[in-house]
Amino acid sequence: MNNLKLKHTLNFILLLFLSISQSLASNPFLPMIGKSYGEYAMAMKRIHYELDIIEQEQAYNLMTYMDEAVKLAKNSHWELEAKILHITYNFRTKTRLAPDNTYTIEDVIRDYKTIYDEAEKEGDNIIRLRSLRALMNAYYVFVKDYDLTFETAKILEKELGSISSKELPDKLYTYCEIAGMHFKFRNYTEAELFYNKIIEDTEANHCSLLEPAFNGLGLICRYYYDDLETSDMYFYRMLDVTKHEETHNDHHLAWKGVAKGNIGVNLFLRKKYEEAIPLLKFAQEQLAQFMDYSFAFSTAVTLADIFLKQNKIAEAKEYIDLATEYINNTHPQKSHSKLYPILAKYYIITQNDHLAMTYKDSAFIAQKEEYEEYNALKLLYVEQRNWNLEQKAKEDELNAEHLRAVNYRKLAITIGIGTLIVIILFLIIFISYRKKNNTYRALVKNNKEWARSRTPKTEPNNTDTNILNKPTSAELEFMKQIQTMIEEEKLYTNPEFDLSSLADKLNTNRTYLSAIINHCTGKSFTNFINDYRISEAIQIISSPAKILPTIDEIAYRAGFNDRKSLYRVFKKVTGLTPSEFRANVNKESAD
């Protein structure tokens, strides 16, 4: 029983593995993962094209494969790649197939803008530029906002210059699209610039874009420069383009037909009708076969015109009928401005004056409509441009006002904060000043009291608990004798007064005298005498006088050799300089 269960389990795992393997093998996106966009761009382009024409079930399966690929890739690039494919899928299923049009062109633009922003955030330049190209085409084809189209084209032109067409094959397709837009608006020099960018790129043949670029340049030389020789040169270069392995054979042959047809038109313009006829017939048959009815129509009209000039009425009628058939098959239907003049000629020759006049009038009306349509197109572009400029000006003004308001707010906040800081600093300085003032006044008061007491700044060393270190009564008596002599005779006021002088007066030796002073006061002789001198200086400074003595005078009267010594000792003993002390004494007097 256990063996049977094990066997069923193994069979189930094997079937599951085979199923997953088959699913992965049929997933067209898996070979693309890990490659650069340039390596899989053409394959992805085909998938987008197929998604637009295949059955709904197949389209759904493709989206499922893409979701599998995103899970396996595990990176933002493939998440964005999937979002781009979903736009194509949604546009097909919800717009083209669904009658309610739940996915509008506004939704497409919104989604591409979202992808653009996400790609910019992720630093994915490839996806960002592809989104920008899609937006340009949406503005051009669906919205018909030509000003926005060309503004986007300018951004693309600038940014595409820094990336190779090998990295981004869409680059050359974008150039071709921009050239075509400029050509439609008869901005021929601009169109020429972009067509030349294509033919100068080594990757152009891989993308099958050499033929449309040469064709565009040939038409510009014909219609803008009136240079049929150079025009022919470009059309012959189209014939020399070799088929690339990735190019569809019908696509390649169609361009050969276009090239021969255009060479035939140039021969027609030179009035070399017999040389033009075989080329035009080849082009008309080739393009009709590939259902390019627009070009087949143009060549049929030219052939009809040639045969009318040669008075070959039957052949002319044959091509007039073909031209009529082709124009009815074009989508959107081409203007009759080329056909009606030929019909008018035909009926003039066949002497049907009524129809000749009718088609002559129709030709005039069609040509007028075509002219007005082009002028309306240009006018629309100008109006869009002006409107966008006005909107931009309004936006700029609103932004400027907003910026001014923000700047005013910032300025007000800055001034407020600055004022607050100044007030706080002022308060700090004021409080500090008051505190310092009070401290200085306290110092002045204490030092004045000390100066009046004539006692040493430091008390005798009587705090020591060791009784052997305390001065003896004899030493204290001698110390009192020393102080009495110094104070009564004001010996300290003599700058030359020193330990030896005092020892001589007391009939003792300087060593013993120094020891007594140190033992009784805890100070050296110099510091002991300096206390007297600072006390004297305090009294001089504190005494009221109409004329204040100078610092030098104070120093001399107190017994210092110079003001420098006075400053040094005064600061050390009182905590203030003589000037600070005097300033605070004056304030105290003023109070």
CSV table of N, CA and C in Angstrom, one decimal, residues 7 19 26 100 172 195 201 207 253 334 351 397 430 438 474 477 531:
chain,number,residue,atom,x,y,z
A,7,LYS,N,4.3,5.7,-5.4
A,7,LYS,CA,4.4,5.6,-6.9
A,7,LYS,C,3.5,6.7,-7.5
A,19,SER,N,4.6,19.8,-16.8
A,19,SER,CA,3.7,20.8,-17.1
A,19,SER,C,4.3,22.2,-17.0
A,26,SER,N,7.3,27.6,-23.5
A,26,SER,CA,6.4,28.3,-24.4
A,26,SER,C,6.3,29.8,-24.1
A,100,ASP,N,-18.0,49.7,-24.9
A,100,ASP,CA,-18.2,50.8,-24.0
A,100,ASP,C,-17.0,51.7,-23.8
A,172,LEU,N,15.9,55.2,-33.5
A,172,LEU,CA,15.7,55.5,-34.9
A,172,LEU,C,14.3,55.5,-35.3
A,195,TYR,N,15.9,62.6,-40.9
A,195,TYR,CA,16.2,61.5,-41.9
A,195,TYR,C,17.7,61.3,-42.0
A,201,ASP,N,23.4,56.5,-39.0
A,201,ASP,CA,23.5,55.5,-37.9
A,201,ASP,C,23.7,54.1,-38.5
A,207,CYS,N,17.1,48.0,-38.4
A,207,CYS,CA,15.8,48.3,-38.1
A,207,CYS,C,14.9,48.6,-39.3
A,253,LEU,N,10.2,44.3,-50.3
A,253,LEU,CA,9.7,44.4,-51.7
A,253,LEU,C,8.9,45.6,-51.9
A,334,LYS,N,-8.1,59.1,-49.2
A,334,LYS,CA,-7.3,60.2,-49.7
A,334,LYS,C,-8.1,61.3,-50.4
A,351,GLN,N,-14.6,64.8,-75.2
A,351,GLN,CA,-15.6,65.8,-75.6
A,351,GLN,C,-16.9,65.7,-74.8
A,397,GLU,N,3.1,82.7,-13.8
A,397,GLU,CA,2.7,83.8,-12.9
A,397,GLU,C,2.2,83.3,-11.6
A,430,PHE,N,22.0,90.8,28.8
A,430,PHE,CA,21.5,91.6,29.9
A,430,PHE,C,21.6,90.9,31.2
A,438,ASN,N,26.5,92.5,39.3
A,438,ASN,CA,26.3,92.2,40.7
A,438,ASN,C,27.5,91.5,41.3
A,474,ALA,N,55.0,82.8,70.7
A,474,ALA,CA,56.1,83.7,70.4
A,474,ALA,C,56.1,84.1,69.0
A,477,GLU,N,53.3,86.5,68.3
A,477,GLU,CA,53.7,87.8,68.9
A,477,GLU,C,54.6,88.6,68.0
A,531,ASP,N,49.5,92.0,49.5
A,531,ASP,CA,48.1,92.2,50.1
A,531,ASP,C,48.0,93.6,50.6
